[in-house]
mmCIF file of C-alpha atoms and ligand atoms in Angstrom:
data_model
loop_
_atom_site.group_PDB
_atom_site.id
_atom_site.type_symbol
_atom_site.label_atom_id
_atom_site.label_comp_id
_atom_site.label_asym_id
_atom_site.label_seq_id
_atom_site.Cartn_x
_atom_site.Cartn_y
_atom_site.Cartn_z
ATOM 1 C CA MET A 1289 0.000 0.000 0.000
ATOM 2 C CA ASP A 1290 1.611 3.241 -1.148
ATOM 3 C CA LEU A 1291 -0.281 6.517 -0.842
ATOM 4 C CA LEU A 1292 1.523 8.326 -3.669
ATOM 5 C CA ASP A 1293 0.881 5.417 -6.042
ATOM 6 C CA GLU A 1294 -2.777 5.227 -5.050
ATOM 7 C CA LEU A 1295 -3.338 8.938 -5.589
ATOM 8 C CA GLN A 1296 -2.179 8.590 -9.201
ATOM 9 C CA THR A 1297 -5.275 6.599 -10.051
ATOM 10 C CA ARG A 1298 -7.800 7.260 -7.282
ATOM 11 C CA VAL A 1299 -9.369 9.976 -5.227
ATOM 12 C CA LEU A 1300 -9.229 9.173 -1.527
ATOM 13 C CA CYS A 1301 -11.364 10.230 1.406
ATOM 14 C CA GLY A 1302 -9.765 11.596 4.572
ATOM 15 C CA ASP A 1303 -11.234 11.918 8.051
ATOM 16 C CA GLY A 1304 -12.942 14.864 9.734
ATOM 17 C CA ALA A 1305 -12.395 16.931 12.845
ATOM 18 C CA ILE A 1306 -11.462 15.352 16.152
ATOM 19 C CA GLY A 1307 -11.957 18.502 18.241
ATOM 20 C CA THR A 1308 -15.579 18.888 17.146
ATOM 21 C CA LEU A 1309 -16.434 15.423 18.417
ATOM 22 C CA LEU A 1310 -14.575 15.990 21.687
ATOM 23 C CA LEU A 1311 -16.518 19.226 22.281
ATOM 24 C CA GLU A 1312 -19.781 17.475 21.477
ATOM 25 C CA ALA A 1313 -18.838 14.804 23.998
ATOM 26 C CA GLY A 1314 -18.521 17.499 26.655
ATOM 27 C CA ILE A 1315 -14.746 17.957 26.829
ATOM 28 C CA PRO A 1316 -14.223 21.626 27.801
ATOM 29 C CA ILE A 1317 -12.608 23.793 25.141
ATOM 30 C CA GLU A 1318 -9.923 24.881 27.641
ATOM 31 C CA GLN A 1319 -8.690 21.318 28.027
ATOM 32 C CA CYS A 1320 -5.621 19.997 26.190
ATOM 33 C CA PHE A 1321 -7.196 17.720 23.538
ATOM 34 C CA GLU A 1322 -3.872 16.118 22.650
ATOM 35 C CA GLU A 1323 -3.254 14.937 26.211
ATOM 36 C CA LEU A 1324 -6.405 12.787 25.988
ATOM 37 C CA CYS A 1325 -4.307 10.387 23.892
ATOM 38 C CA VAL A 1326 -2.590 9.485 27.172
ATOM 39 C CA SER A 1327 -5.367 9.934 29.735
ATOM 40 C CA GLU A 1328 -8.387 8.763 27.675
ATOM 41 C CA PRO A 1329 -7.054 6.684 24.778
ATOM 42 C CA ASP A 1330 -10.360 4.800 24.341
ATOM 43 C CA ARG A 1331 -12.148 8.047 23.519
ATOM 44 C CA ILE A 1332 -9.652 8.898 20.767
ATOM 45 C CA GLU A 1333 -9.631 5.335 19.469
ATOM 46 C CA ALA A 1334 -13.440 5.433 19.142
ATOM 47 C CA ILE A 1335 -13.254 8.618 17.062
ATOM 48 C CA HIS A 1336 -10.711 7.057 14.667
ATOM 49 C CA GLN A 1337 -12.962 4.013 14.381
ATOM 50 C CA GLN A 1338 -15.996 6.165 13.555
ATOM 51 C CA TYR A 1339 -14.113 7.900 10.749
ATOM 52 C CA ILE A 1340 -12.830 4.643 9.276
ATOM 53 C CA ALA A 1341 -16.359 3.201 9.425
ATOM 54 C CA ALA A 1342 -17.563 6.329 7.584
ATOM 55 C CA GLY A 1343 -15.120 5.649 4.755
ATOM 56 C CA ALA A 1344 -11.906 7.511 5.620
ATOM 57 C CA ARG A 1345 -8.818 5.962 4.012
ATOM 58 C CA ILE A 1346 -6.447 8.286 5.843
ATOM 59 C CA ILE A 1347 -6.818 9.125 9.520
ATOM 60 C CA LYS A 1348 -4.919 11.857 11.348
ATOM 61 C CA THR A 1349 -3.519 11.523 14.854
ATOM 62 C CA ASN A 1350 -4.936 13.730 17.608
ATOM 63 C CA THR A 1351 -1.730 15.778 17.746
ATOM 64 C CA PHE A 1352 -2.480 19.064 15.967
ATOM 65 C CA GLY A 1353 -1.229 21.124 18.934
ATOM 66 C CA GLY A 1354 1.154 18.433 20.141
ATOM 67 C CA ASN A 1355 4.383 20.397 19.851
ATOM 68 C CA ALA A 1356 6.226 21.476 22.993
ATOM 69 C CA VAL A 1357 5.555 25.195 22.406
ATOM 70 C CA ARG A 1358 1.774 24.767 22.309
ATOM 71 C CA LEU A 1359 1.762 22.173 25.053
ATOM 72 C CA GLU A 1360 3.483 24.682 27.328
ATOM 73 C CA ARG A 1361 0.132 26.522 27.654
ATOM 74 C CA PHE A 1362 -1.070 23.521 29.632
ATOM 75 C CA GLY A 1363 2.185 22.960 31.509
ATOM 76 C CA PHE A 1364 2.845 19.877 29.333
ATOM 77 C CA GLU A 1365 5.949 21.136 27.496
ATOM 78 C CA ASN A 1366 7.926 18.112 28.660
ATOM 79 C CA ARG A 1367 5.283 15.618 27.549
ATOM 80 C CA SER A 1368 5.416 16.106 23.770
ATOM 81 C CA ALA A 1369 7.180 12.796 23.101
ATOM 82 C CA GLU A 1370 4.860 10.867 25.413
ATOM 83 C CA ILE A 1371 1.693 12.379 23.920
ATOM 84 C CA ASN A 1372 2.744 12.014 20.274
ATOM 85 C CA ARG A 1373 3.914 8.451 20.704
ATOM 86 C CA ALA A 1374 0.649 7.511 22.404
ATOM 87 C CA ALA A 1375 -1.386 9.259 19.688
ATOM 88 C CA ALA A 1376 0.466 7.473 16.899
ATOM 89 C CA GLN A 1377 0.124 4.110 18.610
ATOM 90 C CA ILE A 1378 -3.649 4.542 19.054
ATOM 91 C CA ALA A 1379 -4.189 5.457 15.381
ATOM 92 C CA ALA A 1380 -1.837 2.724 14.135
ATOM 93 C CA LYS A 1381 -3.642 0.145 16.277
ATOM 94 C CA VAL A 1382 -7.033 1.149 14.857
ATOM 95 C CA ALA A 1383 -5.717 1.104 11.271
ATOM 96 C CA ARG A 1384 -3.928 -2.243 11.569
ATOM 97 C CA GLY A 1385 -5.132 -4.812 9.072
ATOM 98 C CA LYS A 1386 -7.245 -2.228 7.220
ATOM 99 C CA ASP A 1387 -6.648 -0.286 4.006
ATOM 100 C CA VAL A 1388 -6.053 2.878 6.014
ATOM 101 C CA TYR A 1389 -3.055 5.193 6.185
ATOM 102 C CA VAL A 1390 -2.094 6.881 9.431
ATOM 103 C CA ALA A 1391 -0.962 10.482 9.142
ATOM 104 C CA GLY A 1392 0.729 12.239 12.037
ATOM 105 C CA SER A 1393 -0.961 15.627 12.411
ATOM 106 C CA VAL A 1394 1.434 18.521 12.976
ATOM 107 C CA GLY A 1395 0.158 22.097 13.340
ATOM 108 C CA PRO A 1396 2.022 25.392 13.548
ATOM 109 C CA LEU A 1397 3.780 26.381 16.764
ATOM 110 C CA GLY A 1398 1.514 29.357 17.395
ATOM 111 C CA ILE A 1399 4.420 31.805 17.667
ATOM 112 C CA ASP A 1400 6.231 33.675 14.906
ATOM 113 C CA GLY A 1401 9.947 33.647 14.110
ATOM 114 C CA GLU A 1402 10.601 36.793 16.094
ATOM 115 C CA GLU A 1403 9.048 35.410 19.255
ATOM 116 C CA ALA A 1404 10.873 32.113 18.794
ATOM 117 C CA ALA A 1405 14.180 33.965 18.498
ATOM 118 C CA ALA A 1406 13.430 36.156 21.529
ATOM 119 C CA ARG A 1407 12.602 33.095 23.623
ATOM 120 C CA GLY A 1408 15.563 31.089 22.329
ATOM 121 C CA ILE A 1409 13.295 28.449 20.772
ATOM 122 C CA ASP A 1410 14.825 26.363 17.987
ATOM 123 C CA ARG A 1411 11.750 25.771 15.794
ATOM 124 C CA THR A 1412 13.411 22.989 13.815
ATOM 125 C CA GLU A 1413 14.116 21.110 17.045
ATOM 126 C CA VAL A 1414 10.537 21.509 18.300
ATOM 127 C CA PHE A 1415 9.106 20.100 15.052
ATOM 128 C CA HIS A 1416 11.772 17.400 14.960
ATOM 129 C CA GLU A 1417 10.809 16.188 18.440
ATOM 130 C CA GLN A 1418 7.127 15.908 17.530
ATOM 131 C CA ILE A 1419 7.680 14.342 14.104
ATOM 132 C CA SER A 1420 10.261 11.804 15.206
ATOM 133 C CA THR A 1421 8.060 10.527 18.029
ATOM 134 C CA LEU A 1422 5.050 10.310 15.697
ATOM 135 C CA LEU A 1423 7.156 8.209 13.324
ATOM 136 C CA ASP A 1424 8.393 6.146 16.249
ATOM 137 C CA GLY A 1425 4.797 5.495 17.243
ATOM 138 C CA GLY A 1426 4.015 4.077 13.803
ATOM 139 C CA VAL A 1427 2.528 6.769 11.529
ATOM 140 C CA ASP A 1428 2.916 6.258 7.755
ATOM 141 C CA LEU A 1429 3.290 9.916 6.877
ATOM 142 C CA ILE A 1430 3.200 13.427 8.346
ATOM 143 C CA PHE A 1431 0.315 15.857 7.751
ATOM 144 C CA PHE A 1432 1.266 19.516 8.182
ATOM 145 C CA GLU A 1433 -2.051 21.297 8.567
ATOM 146 C CA THR A 1434 -3.366 24.839 9.011
ATOM 147 C CA PHE A 1435 0.008 26.480 8.377
ATOM 148 C CA THR A 1436 -0.326 30.140 7.419
ATOM 149 C CA ASP A 1437 3.306 31.126 7.047
ATOM 150 C CA PHE A 1438 5.557 29.761 4.318
ATOM 151 C CA THR A 1439 8.766 30.066 6.351
ATOM 152 C CA GLU A 1440 7.298 28.001 9.177
ATOM 153 C CA MET A 1441 6.123 25.362 6.684
ATOM 154 C CA GLU A 1442 9.626 25.222 5.230
ATOM 155 C CA ILE A 1443 11.137 24.751 8.699
ATOM 156 C CA ALA A 1444 8.623 21.990 9.449
ATOM 157 C CA TRP A 1445 9.278 20.334 6.079
ATOM 158 C CA ARG A 1446 13.027 20.289 6.700
ATOM 159 C CA ALA A 1447 12.423 18.863 10.177
ATOM 160 C CA ALA A 1448 10.364 16.057 8.612
ATOM 161 C CA ASN A 1449 13.240 15.243 6.274
ATOM 162 C CA LYS A 1450 15.685 15.301 9.164
ATOM 163 C CA SER A 1451 13.395 12.931 11.067
ATOM 164 C CA GLY A 1452 13.335 10.487 8.151
ATOM 165 C CA ALA A 1453 9.653 10.928 7.218
ATOM 166 C CA ALA A 1454 8.983 9.127 3.944
ATOM 167 C CA LEU A 1455 6.120 11.425 2.978
ATOM 168 C CA ALA A 1456 4.505 14.626 4.219
ATOM 169 C CA ILE A 1457 1.376 16.469 3.127
ATOM 170 C CA CYS A 1458 1.848 20.249 3.296
ATOM 171 C CA SER A 1459 -1.484 21.974 3.852
ATOM 172 C CA PHE A 1460 -2.057 25.706 4.302
ATOM 173 C CA ALA A 1461 -4.973 27.596 5.786
ATOM 174 C CA CYS A 1462 -5.497 30.104 2.996
ATOM 175 C CA ALA A 1463 -7.714 33.204 2.815
ATOM 176 C CA PRO A 1464 -10.445 33.272 0.125
ATOM 177 C CA ASP A 1465 -8.307 35.716 -1.913
ATOM 178 C CA GLY A 1466 -5.772 32.943 -2.558
ATOM 179 C CA ARG A 1467 -3.017 34.329 -0.327
ATOM 180 C CA ILE A 1468 -1.569 32.878 2.850
ATOM 181 C CA SER A 1469 -1.062 35.251 5.774
ATOM 182 C CA SER A 1470 2.472 36.219 4.786
ATOM 183 C CA GLY A 1471 0.905 37.643 1.578
ATOM 184 C CA MET A 1472 2.349 34.930 -0.633
ATOM 185 C CA LEU A 1473 0.082 33.515 -3.331
ATOM 186 C CA LEU A 1474 -0.929 29.940 -2.628
ATOM 187 C CA ALA A 1475 0.218 28.941 -6.113
ATOM 188 C CA ASP A 1476 3.708 30.352 -5.403
ATOM 189 C CA ALA A 1477 3.871 28.626 -2.009
ATOM 190 C CA PHE A 1478 3.033 25.304 -3.694
ATOM 191 C CA GLU A 1479 5.693 25.877 -6.377
ATOM 192 C CA LYS A 1480 8.327 26.497 -3.708
ATOM 193 C CA LEU A 1481 7.270 23.381 -1.815
ATOM 194 C CA TYR A 1482 7.622 21.288 -4.964
ATOM 195 C CA GLU A 1483 11.117 22.730 -5.406
ATOM 196 C CA LEU A 1484 11.887 21.545 -1.863
ATOM 197 C CA GLY A 1485 10.689 18.055 -2.816
ATOM 198 C CA ALA A 1486 7.116 18.061 -1.494
ATOM 199 C CA LYS A 1487 4.795 15.646 -3.301
ATOM 200 C CA ILE A 1488 1.354 16.452 -1.883
ATOM 201 C CA VAL A 1489 0.240 20.004 -1.163
ATOM 202 C CA GLY A 1490 -3.112 21.258 -0.014
ATOM 203 C CA VAL A 1491 -5.474 23.529 1.835
ATOM 204 C CA ASN A 1492 -7.495 23.020 4.978
ATOM 205 C CA CYS A 1493 -9.608 25.117 7.353
ATOM 206 C CA MET A 1494 -10.648 28.781 6.948
ATOM 207 C CA ASN A 1495 -13.022 28.010 4.022
ATOM 208 C CA GLY A 1496 -16.126 25.936 3.560
ATOM 209 C CA PRO A 1497 -16.445 23.543 0.604
ATOM 210 C CA HIS A 1498 -17.429 26.237 -1.902
ATOM 211 C CA GLY A 1499 -14.542 28.507 -0.845
ATOM 212 C CA MET A 1500 -12.159 25.586 -1.426
ATOM 213 C CA VAL A 1501 -13.567 25.024 -4.923
ATOM 214 C CA GLN A 1502 -12.843 28.689 -5.676
ATOM 215 C CA LEU A 1503 -9.277 28.380 -4.356
ATOM 216 C CA LEU A 1504 -8.613 25.345 -6.535
ATOM 217 C CA GLU A 1505 -10.097 26.987 -9.627
ATOM 218 C CA ARG A 1506 -7.017 29.228 -9.724
ATOM 219 C CA LEU A 1507 -4.582 26.319 -9.686
ATOM 220 C CA PRO A 1508 -3.549 23.885 -12.422
ATOM 221 C CA ALA A 1509 -4.664 20.273 -11.915
ATOM 222 C CA LYS A 1510 -1.178 18.826 -12.374
ATOM 223 C CA ASP A 1511 -0.477 18.720 -8.642
ATOM 224 C CA LEU A 1512 -1.572 16.255 -5.966
ATOM 225 C CA PHE A 1513 -4.011 18.331 -3.929
ATOM 226 C CA SER A 1514 -5.340 17.536 -0.512
ATOM 227 C CA VAL A 1515 -8.442 19.552 0.498
ATOM 228 C CA TYR A 1516 -10.052 19.620 3.954
ATOM 229 C CA PRO A 1517 -12.826 22.274 4.118
ATOM 230 C CA ASN A 1518 -14.550 23.448 7.273
ATOM 231 C CA ALA A 1519 -18.236 22.692 7.648
ATOM 232 C CA GLY A 1520 -19.043 26.234 6.479
ATOM 233 C CA GLN A 1521 -18.521 29.393 8.475
ATOM 234 C CA PRO A 1522 -19.019 29.088 12.220
ATOM 235 C CA LYS A 1523 -21.982 30.824 13.847
ATOM 236 C CA TYR A 1524 -21.873 31.712 17.502
ATOM 237 C CA TYR A 1525 -24.931 30.363 19.267
ATOM 238 C CA GLU A 1526 -25.588 30.074 22.994
ATOM 239 C CA GLY A 1527 -21.957 30.183 23.964
ATOM 240 C CA ARG A 1528 -20.474 27.920 21.318
ATOM 241 C CA PHE A 1529 -19.586 27.794 17.658
ATOM 242 C CA ILE A 1530 -22.006 25.922 15.436
ATOM 243 C CA TYR A 1531 -21.124 24.695 11.952
ATOM 244 C CA ASP A 1532 -24.212 24.090 9.913
ATOM 245 C CA THR A 1533 -23.095 22.880 6.495
ATOM 246 C CA ALA A 1534 -25.152 19.814 5.714
ATOM 247 C CA PRO A 1535 -23.440 16.589 4.674
ATOM 248 C CA ASP A 1536 -25.252 16.476 1.287
ATOM 249 C CA TYR A 1537 -23.815 19.885 0.407
ATOM 250 C CA PHE A 1538 -20.415 18.426 1.271
ATOM 251 C CA ALA A 1539 -21.069 15.568 -1.127
ATOM 252 C CA ARG A 1540 -21.902 17.909 -4.027
ATOM 253 C CA SER A 1541 -18.870 20.063 -3.277
ATOM 254 C CA ALA A 1542 -16.615 17.019 -3.072
ATOM 255 C CA ARG A 1543 -17.430 16.191 -6.695
ATOM 256 C CA GLU A 1544 -16.663 19.789 -7.712
ATOM 257 C CA LEU A 1545 -13.368 19.608 -5.813
ATOM 258 C CA VAL A 1546 -12.398 16.472 -7.720
ATOM 259 C CA ALA A 1547 -13.232 18.261 -10.995
ATOM 260 C CA GLU A 1548 -10.808 20.994 -9.880
ATOM 261 C CA GLY A 1549 -8.011 18.509 -9.250
ATOM 262 C CA ALA A 1550 -8.428 17.372 -5.624
ATOM 263 C CA ARG A 1551 -7.086 13.856 -4.945
ATOM 264 C CA LEU A 1552 -7.611 13.649 -1.210
ATOM 265 C CA ILE A 1553 -10.695 15.175 0.439
ATOM 266 C CA GLY A 1554 -11.544 15.234 4.125
ATOM 267 C CA GLY A 1555 -13.021 17.708 6.575
ATOM 268 C CA CYS A 1556 -11.656 20.314 8.980
ATOM 269 C CA CYS A 1557 -13.423 22.304 11.747
ATOM 270 C CA GLY A 1558 -17.021 21.354 12.404
ATOM 271 C CA THR A 1559 -17.006 18.175 10.321
ATOM 272 C CA ASN A 1560 -18.075 14.820 11.724
ATOM 273 C CA PRO A 1561 -18.404 11.230 10.453
ATOM 274 C CA MET A 1562 -21.606 12.122 8.551
ATOM 275 C CA HIS A 1563 -19.683 14.620 6.428
ATOM 276 C CA VAL A 1564 -16.973 12.030 5.808
ATOM 277 C CA ALA A 1565 -19.548 9.388 4.835
ATOM 278 C CA ALA A 1566 -21.073 11.885 2.383
ATOM 279 C CA ILE A 1567 -17.659 12.630 0.842
ATOM 280 C CA ALA A 1568 -16.722 8.939 0.651
ATOM 281 C CA ALA A 1569 -19.950 8.047 -1.158
ATOM 282 C CA ALA A 1570 -19.709 11.022 -3.530
ATOM 283 C CA ILE A 1571 -16.154 10.315 -4.691
ATOM 284 C CA ALA A 1572 -16.176 6.518 -4.625
ATOM 285 C CA GLU A 1573 -16.459 6.127 -8.403
ATOM 286 C CA LEU A 1574 -14.499 9.222 -9.420
ATOM 287 C CA ARG A 1575 -11.112 9.164 -11.083
ATOM 288 C CA PRO A 1576 -8.539 11.944 -10.686
ATOM 289 C CA VAL A 1577 -8.789 14.848 -13.097
ATOM 290 C CA LEU A 1578 -5.350 15.281 -14.615
ATOM 291 C CA SER A 1579 -5.992 18.381 -16.670
ATOM 292 C CA LYS A 1580 -8.685 21.066 -16.633
ATOM 293 C CA ASP A 1581 -8.408 22.181 -20.306
HETATM 294 ZN ZN1 ZN B 2913 -10.069 23.789 10.800
#
């Protein structure tokens, strides 16, 4: 089973949000979600199982904020290795014996280069610690998600290489105007990543399905795109954020995303197994679009 090979001939379905399901289950938003991999592994395992049952062929570990810099907010800065290893082991255990890839989720550090320098933080080392323990724990690839700054993505990418990762998906959170926060055009960021050796690039978060279609319309279909939309724009209702994009709208959009070149489609904030089931059913018979002319 080789993900790059499979994506040449098929469109695959990814999983949806983990945080959304944890919030629905009553976990307070102030809690460290990643630490639950250690303290409540059954809960995380059940979420992975739900997404696989819904049709996800790639699941992501519950480690988005699992780097030492973000964990410091909870006083867990020395537990990054423990948490990431546990997270990888849970996902790998659930995927064992199934046609499912395990991707180690890695998010941005939440501080910029200036702050890192001022605090004496070696960003490469922080990413390296998280990535190497994810690999140790048994993930097949690394999934960089919700990055907004090209420089930070480049640092993370180099850390993945240093850690011996065989494959990494590089996914940006990109504004509807097609630029990431540093002002760089998404298309240029992707070009630079390909020059660095990246094989799969993508977008996640910040946009609903239709916004993602519009982002992809500006890009040529030659690349291997991964697309994980939010379930629409959040609305604030009675003290919490509600995402109200219906699964059938996700299904329609998934087909449009494939027409625009997407090879891997999952869900970001607000998505649940129903969205993933809708995507999986919608793209089951579709073949990759290799050219949009
Ligand atoms: Zn998101």
